Backbone as numpy.savetxt, mean C-alpha at the origin, in Angstrom:
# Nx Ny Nz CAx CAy CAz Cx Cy Cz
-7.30 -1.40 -13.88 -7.35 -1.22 -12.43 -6.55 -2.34 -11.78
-5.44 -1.72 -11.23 -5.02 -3.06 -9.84 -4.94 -3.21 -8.98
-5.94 -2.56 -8.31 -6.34 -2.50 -6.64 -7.89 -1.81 -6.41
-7.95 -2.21 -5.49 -9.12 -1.35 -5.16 -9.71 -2.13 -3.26
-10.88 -1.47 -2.88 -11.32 -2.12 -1.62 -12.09 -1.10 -1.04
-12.57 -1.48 0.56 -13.73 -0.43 0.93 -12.55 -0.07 2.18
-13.55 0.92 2.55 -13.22 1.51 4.03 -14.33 0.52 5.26
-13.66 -0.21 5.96 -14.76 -0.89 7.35 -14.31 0.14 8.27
-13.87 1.53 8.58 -13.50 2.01 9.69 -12.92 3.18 10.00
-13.27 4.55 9.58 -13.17 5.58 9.62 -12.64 6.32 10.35
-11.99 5.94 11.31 -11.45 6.31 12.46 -12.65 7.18 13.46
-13.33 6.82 13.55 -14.53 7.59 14.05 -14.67 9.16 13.24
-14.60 9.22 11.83 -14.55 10.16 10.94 -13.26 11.41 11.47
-11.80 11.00 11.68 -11.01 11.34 11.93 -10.51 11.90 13.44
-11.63 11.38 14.42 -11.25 11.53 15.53 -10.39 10.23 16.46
-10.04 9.32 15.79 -8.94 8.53 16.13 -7.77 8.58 15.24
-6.43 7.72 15.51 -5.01 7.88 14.58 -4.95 6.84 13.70
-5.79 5.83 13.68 -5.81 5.01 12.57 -7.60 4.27 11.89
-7.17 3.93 10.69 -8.59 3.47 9.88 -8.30 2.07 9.40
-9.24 1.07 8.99 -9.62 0.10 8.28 -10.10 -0.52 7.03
-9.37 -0.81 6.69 -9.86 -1.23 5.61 -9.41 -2.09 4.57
-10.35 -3.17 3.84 -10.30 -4.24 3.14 -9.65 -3.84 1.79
-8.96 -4.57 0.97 -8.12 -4.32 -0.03 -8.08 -5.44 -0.94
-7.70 -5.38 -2.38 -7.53 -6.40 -3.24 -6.70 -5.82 -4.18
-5.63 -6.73 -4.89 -4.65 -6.18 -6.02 -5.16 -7.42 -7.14
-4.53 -7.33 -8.19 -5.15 -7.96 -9.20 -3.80 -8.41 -10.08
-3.38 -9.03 -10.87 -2.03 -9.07 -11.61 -2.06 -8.82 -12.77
-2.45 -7.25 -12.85 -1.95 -6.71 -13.83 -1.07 -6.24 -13.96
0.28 -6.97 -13.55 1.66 -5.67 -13.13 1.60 -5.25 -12.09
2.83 -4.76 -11.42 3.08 -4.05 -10.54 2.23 -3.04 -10.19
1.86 -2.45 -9.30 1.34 -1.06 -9.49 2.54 0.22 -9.04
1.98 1.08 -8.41 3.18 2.32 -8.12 3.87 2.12 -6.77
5.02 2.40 -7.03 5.70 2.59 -5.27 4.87 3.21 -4.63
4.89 2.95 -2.95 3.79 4.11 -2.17 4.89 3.85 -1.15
4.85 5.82 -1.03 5.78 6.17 -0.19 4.82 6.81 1.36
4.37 6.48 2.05 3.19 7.36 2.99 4.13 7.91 4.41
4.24 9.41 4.30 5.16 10.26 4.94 4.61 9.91 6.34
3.12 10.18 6.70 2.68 9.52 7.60 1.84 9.00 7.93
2.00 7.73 7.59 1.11 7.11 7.67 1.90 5.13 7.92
1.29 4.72 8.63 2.35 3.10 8.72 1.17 2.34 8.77
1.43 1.64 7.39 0.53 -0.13 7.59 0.60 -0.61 7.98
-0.46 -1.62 8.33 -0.04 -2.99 8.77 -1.09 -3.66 8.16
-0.43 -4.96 7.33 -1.31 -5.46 6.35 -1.21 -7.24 7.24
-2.69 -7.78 6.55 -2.90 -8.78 7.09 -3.01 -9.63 6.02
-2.71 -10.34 5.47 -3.19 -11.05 4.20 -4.45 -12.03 4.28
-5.36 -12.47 3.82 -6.55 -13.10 3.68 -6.57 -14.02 2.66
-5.84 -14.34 1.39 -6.01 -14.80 0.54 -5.31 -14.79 -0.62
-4.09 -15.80 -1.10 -3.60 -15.42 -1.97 -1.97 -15.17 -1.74
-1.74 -14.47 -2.26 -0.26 -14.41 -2.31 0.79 -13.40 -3.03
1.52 -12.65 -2.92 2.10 -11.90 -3.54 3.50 -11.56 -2.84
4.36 -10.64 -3.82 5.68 -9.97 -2.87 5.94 -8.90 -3.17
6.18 -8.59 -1.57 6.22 -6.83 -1.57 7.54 -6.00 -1.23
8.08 -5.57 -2.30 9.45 -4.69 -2.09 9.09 -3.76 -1.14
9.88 -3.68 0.36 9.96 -2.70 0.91 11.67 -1.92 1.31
11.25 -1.05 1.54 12.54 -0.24 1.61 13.39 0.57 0.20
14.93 0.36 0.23 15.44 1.38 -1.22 15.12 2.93 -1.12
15.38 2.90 -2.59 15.40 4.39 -3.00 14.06 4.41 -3.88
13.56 4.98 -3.72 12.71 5.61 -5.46 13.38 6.19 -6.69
12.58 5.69 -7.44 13.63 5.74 -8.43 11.83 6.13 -9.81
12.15 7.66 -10.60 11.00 8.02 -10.99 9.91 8.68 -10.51
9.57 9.26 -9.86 9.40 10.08 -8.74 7.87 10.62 -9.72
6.91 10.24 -9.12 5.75 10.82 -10.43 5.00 11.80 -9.45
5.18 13.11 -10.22 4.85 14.52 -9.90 3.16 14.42 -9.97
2.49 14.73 -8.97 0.82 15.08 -9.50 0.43 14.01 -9.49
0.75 12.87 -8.99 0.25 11.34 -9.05 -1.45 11.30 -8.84
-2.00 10.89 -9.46 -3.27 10.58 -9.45 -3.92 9.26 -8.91
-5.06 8.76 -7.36 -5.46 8.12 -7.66 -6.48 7.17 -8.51
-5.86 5.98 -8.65 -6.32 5.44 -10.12 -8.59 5.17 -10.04
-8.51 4.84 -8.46 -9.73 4.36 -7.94 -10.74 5.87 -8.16
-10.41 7.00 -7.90 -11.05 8.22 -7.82 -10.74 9.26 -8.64
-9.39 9.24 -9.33 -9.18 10.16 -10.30 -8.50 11.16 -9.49
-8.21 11.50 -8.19 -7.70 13.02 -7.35 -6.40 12.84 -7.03
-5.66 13.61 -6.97 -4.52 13.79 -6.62 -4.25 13.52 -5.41
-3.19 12.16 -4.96 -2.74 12.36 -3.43 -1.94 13.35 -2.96
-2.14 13.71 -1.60 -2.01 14.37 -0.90 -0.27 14.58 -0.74
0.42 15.79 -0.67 1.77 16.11 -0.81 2.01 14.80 -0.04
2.23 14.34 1.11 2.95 13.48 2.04 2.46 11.87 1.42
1.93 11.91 0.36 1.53 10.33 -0.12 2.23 10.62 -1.66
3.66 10.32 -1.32 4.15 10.04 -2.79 4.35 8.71 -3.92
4.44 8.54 -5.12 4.41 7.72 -5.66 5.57 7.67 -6.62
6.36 6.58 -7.10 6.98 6.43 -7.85 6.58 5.39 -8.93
7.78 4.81 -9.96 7.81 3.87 -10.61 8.20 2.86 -10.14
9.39 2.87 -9.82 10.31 1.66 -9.55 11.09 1.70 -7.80
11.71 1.17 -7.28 12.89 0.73 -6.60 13.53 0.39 -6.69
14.89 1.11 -5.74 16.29 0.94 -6.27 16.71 0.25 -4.81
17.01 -0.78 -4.86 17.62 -2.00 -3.89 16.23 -2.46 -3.40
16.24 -2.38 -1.96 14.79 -3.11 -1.01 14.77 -4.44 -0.82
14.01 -4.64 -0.08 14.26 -6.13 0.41 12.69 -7.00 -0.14
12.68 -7.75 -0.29 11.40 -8.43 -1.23 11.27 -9.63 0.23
10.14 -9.59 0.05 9.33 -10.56 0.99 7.85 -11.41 0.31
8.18 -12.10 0.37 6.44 -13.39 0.01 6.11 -13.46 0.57
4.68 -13.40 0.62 3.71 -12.67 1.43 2.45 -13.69 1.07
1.79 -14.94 2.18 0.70 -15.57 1.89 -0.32 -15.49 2.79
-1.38 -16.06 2.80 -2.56 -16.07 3.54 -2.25 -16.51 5.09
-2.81 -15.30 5.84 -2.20 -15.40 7.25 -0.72 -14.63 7.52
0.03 -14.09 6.89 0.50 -13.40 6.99 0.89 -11.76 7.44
1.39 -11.14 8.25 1.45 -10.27 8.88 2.67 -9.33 8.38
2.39 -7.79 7.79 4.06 -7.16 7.61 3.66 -5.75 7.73
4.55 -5.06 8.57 3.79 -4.21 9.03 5.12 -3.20 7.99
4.62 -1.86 7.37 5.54 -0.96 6.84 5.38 0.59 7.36
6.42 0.43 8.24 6.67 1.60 8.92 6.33 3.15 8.23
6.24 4.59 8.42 5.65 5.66 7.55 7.12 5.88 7.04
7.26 6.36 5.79 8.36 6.59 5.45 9.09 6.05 4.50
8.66 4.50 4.56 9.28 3.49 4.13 8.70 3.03 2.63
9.47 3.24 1.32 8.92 3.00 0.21 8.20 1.31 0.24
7.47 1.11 -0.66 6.65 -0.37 -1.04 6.15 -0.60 -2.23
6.38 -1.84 -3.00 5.93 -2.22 -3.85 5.00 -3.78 -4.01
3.43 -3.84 -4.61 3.48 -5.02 -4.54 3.58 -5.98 -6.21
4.21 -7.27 -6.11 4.45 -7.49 -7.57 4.14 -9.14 -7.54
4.29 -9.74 -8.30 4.21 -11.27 -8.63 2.82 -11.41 -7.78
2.05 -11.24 -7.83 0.56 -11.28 -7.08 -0.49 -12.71 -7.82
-0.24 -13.37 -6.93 -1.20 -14.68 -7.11 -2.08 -14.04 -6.61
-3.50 -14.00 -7.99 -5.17 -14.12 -7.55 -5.65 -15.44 -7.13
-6.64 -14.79 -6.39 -7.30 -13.63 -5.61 -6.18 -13.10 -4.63
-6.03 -11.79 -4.66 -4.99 -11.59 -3.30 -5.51 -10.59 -2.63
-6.06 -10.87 -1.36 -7.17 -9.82 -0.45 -6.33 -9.69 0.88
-6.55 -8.79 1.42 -5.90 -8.44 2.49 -6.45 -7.24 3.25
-6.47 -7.14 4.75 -6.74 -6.40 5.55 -5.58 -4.98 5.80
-5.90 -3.85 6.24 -5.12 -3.22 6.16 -5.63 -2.21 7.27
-4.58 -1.95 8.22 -4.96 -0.65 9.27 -3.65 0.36 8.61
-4.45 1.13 8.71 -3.13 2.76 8.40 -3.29 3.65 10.03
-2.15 3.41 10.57 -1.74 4.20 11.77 -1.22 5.73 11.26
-2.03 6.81 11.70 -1.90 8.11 11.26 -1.22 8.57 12.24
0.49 9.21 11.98 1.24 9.54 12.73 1.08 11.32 12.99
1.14 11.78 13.92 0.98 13.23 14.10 1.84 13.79 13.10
């Protein structure tokens, strides 16, 4: 497992455009590109440290992607890959702010534990 976290915020069980919620990665490796068609983060960091490829191409494109936390298949518009092809890499520490637009591929990698972080997902129509 290299992530996981709760939900603090449901969007009032989908009657608002964005939710909450607490997060942790672990350094076991990279995990998968996340491509979210619509959907835009904005991550807060809390602890720790890591860097996150955003932007590029995808590169590996994994059909039927499964999440790892629940076992179910994400949803057509939440794609996943292997890798990235160019992107811009950013270090990312405690107190830190990076917001990734919907659309926009991401990877997180070199992850100093503990690395916790806050996260709102803005749900675009």
């Amino acid at each position: 497992k290299t992530s996981g976290g709760d939900l603090l915020y449901d969007g009032d069980k989908g009657a608002r455009n964005f939710t909450l919620m607490t997060s942790v990665r672990t350094n076991l490796g990279p995990g998968n590109v996340e491509v979210h068609t619509k959907i835009t983060d904005v991550i807060y960091i809390v602890k720790g440290s890591a860097t996150i490829v955003t932007g590029g191409k995808l590169s590996g494109v994994i059909e039927d992607a499964k999440n790892p936390i629940n076992g179910k298949p994400y949803p057509k518009d939440e794609i996943r890959a292997h890798d990235i092809i160019g992107g811009e890499s950013h270090h990312l520490a405690a107190g830190d702010v990076i917001i990734i637009p919907n659309g926009v591929p991401h990877l997180f990698s070199n992850i100093e534990e503990p690395f916790w972080y806050h996260l709102v997902k803005i749900h675009q129509p």
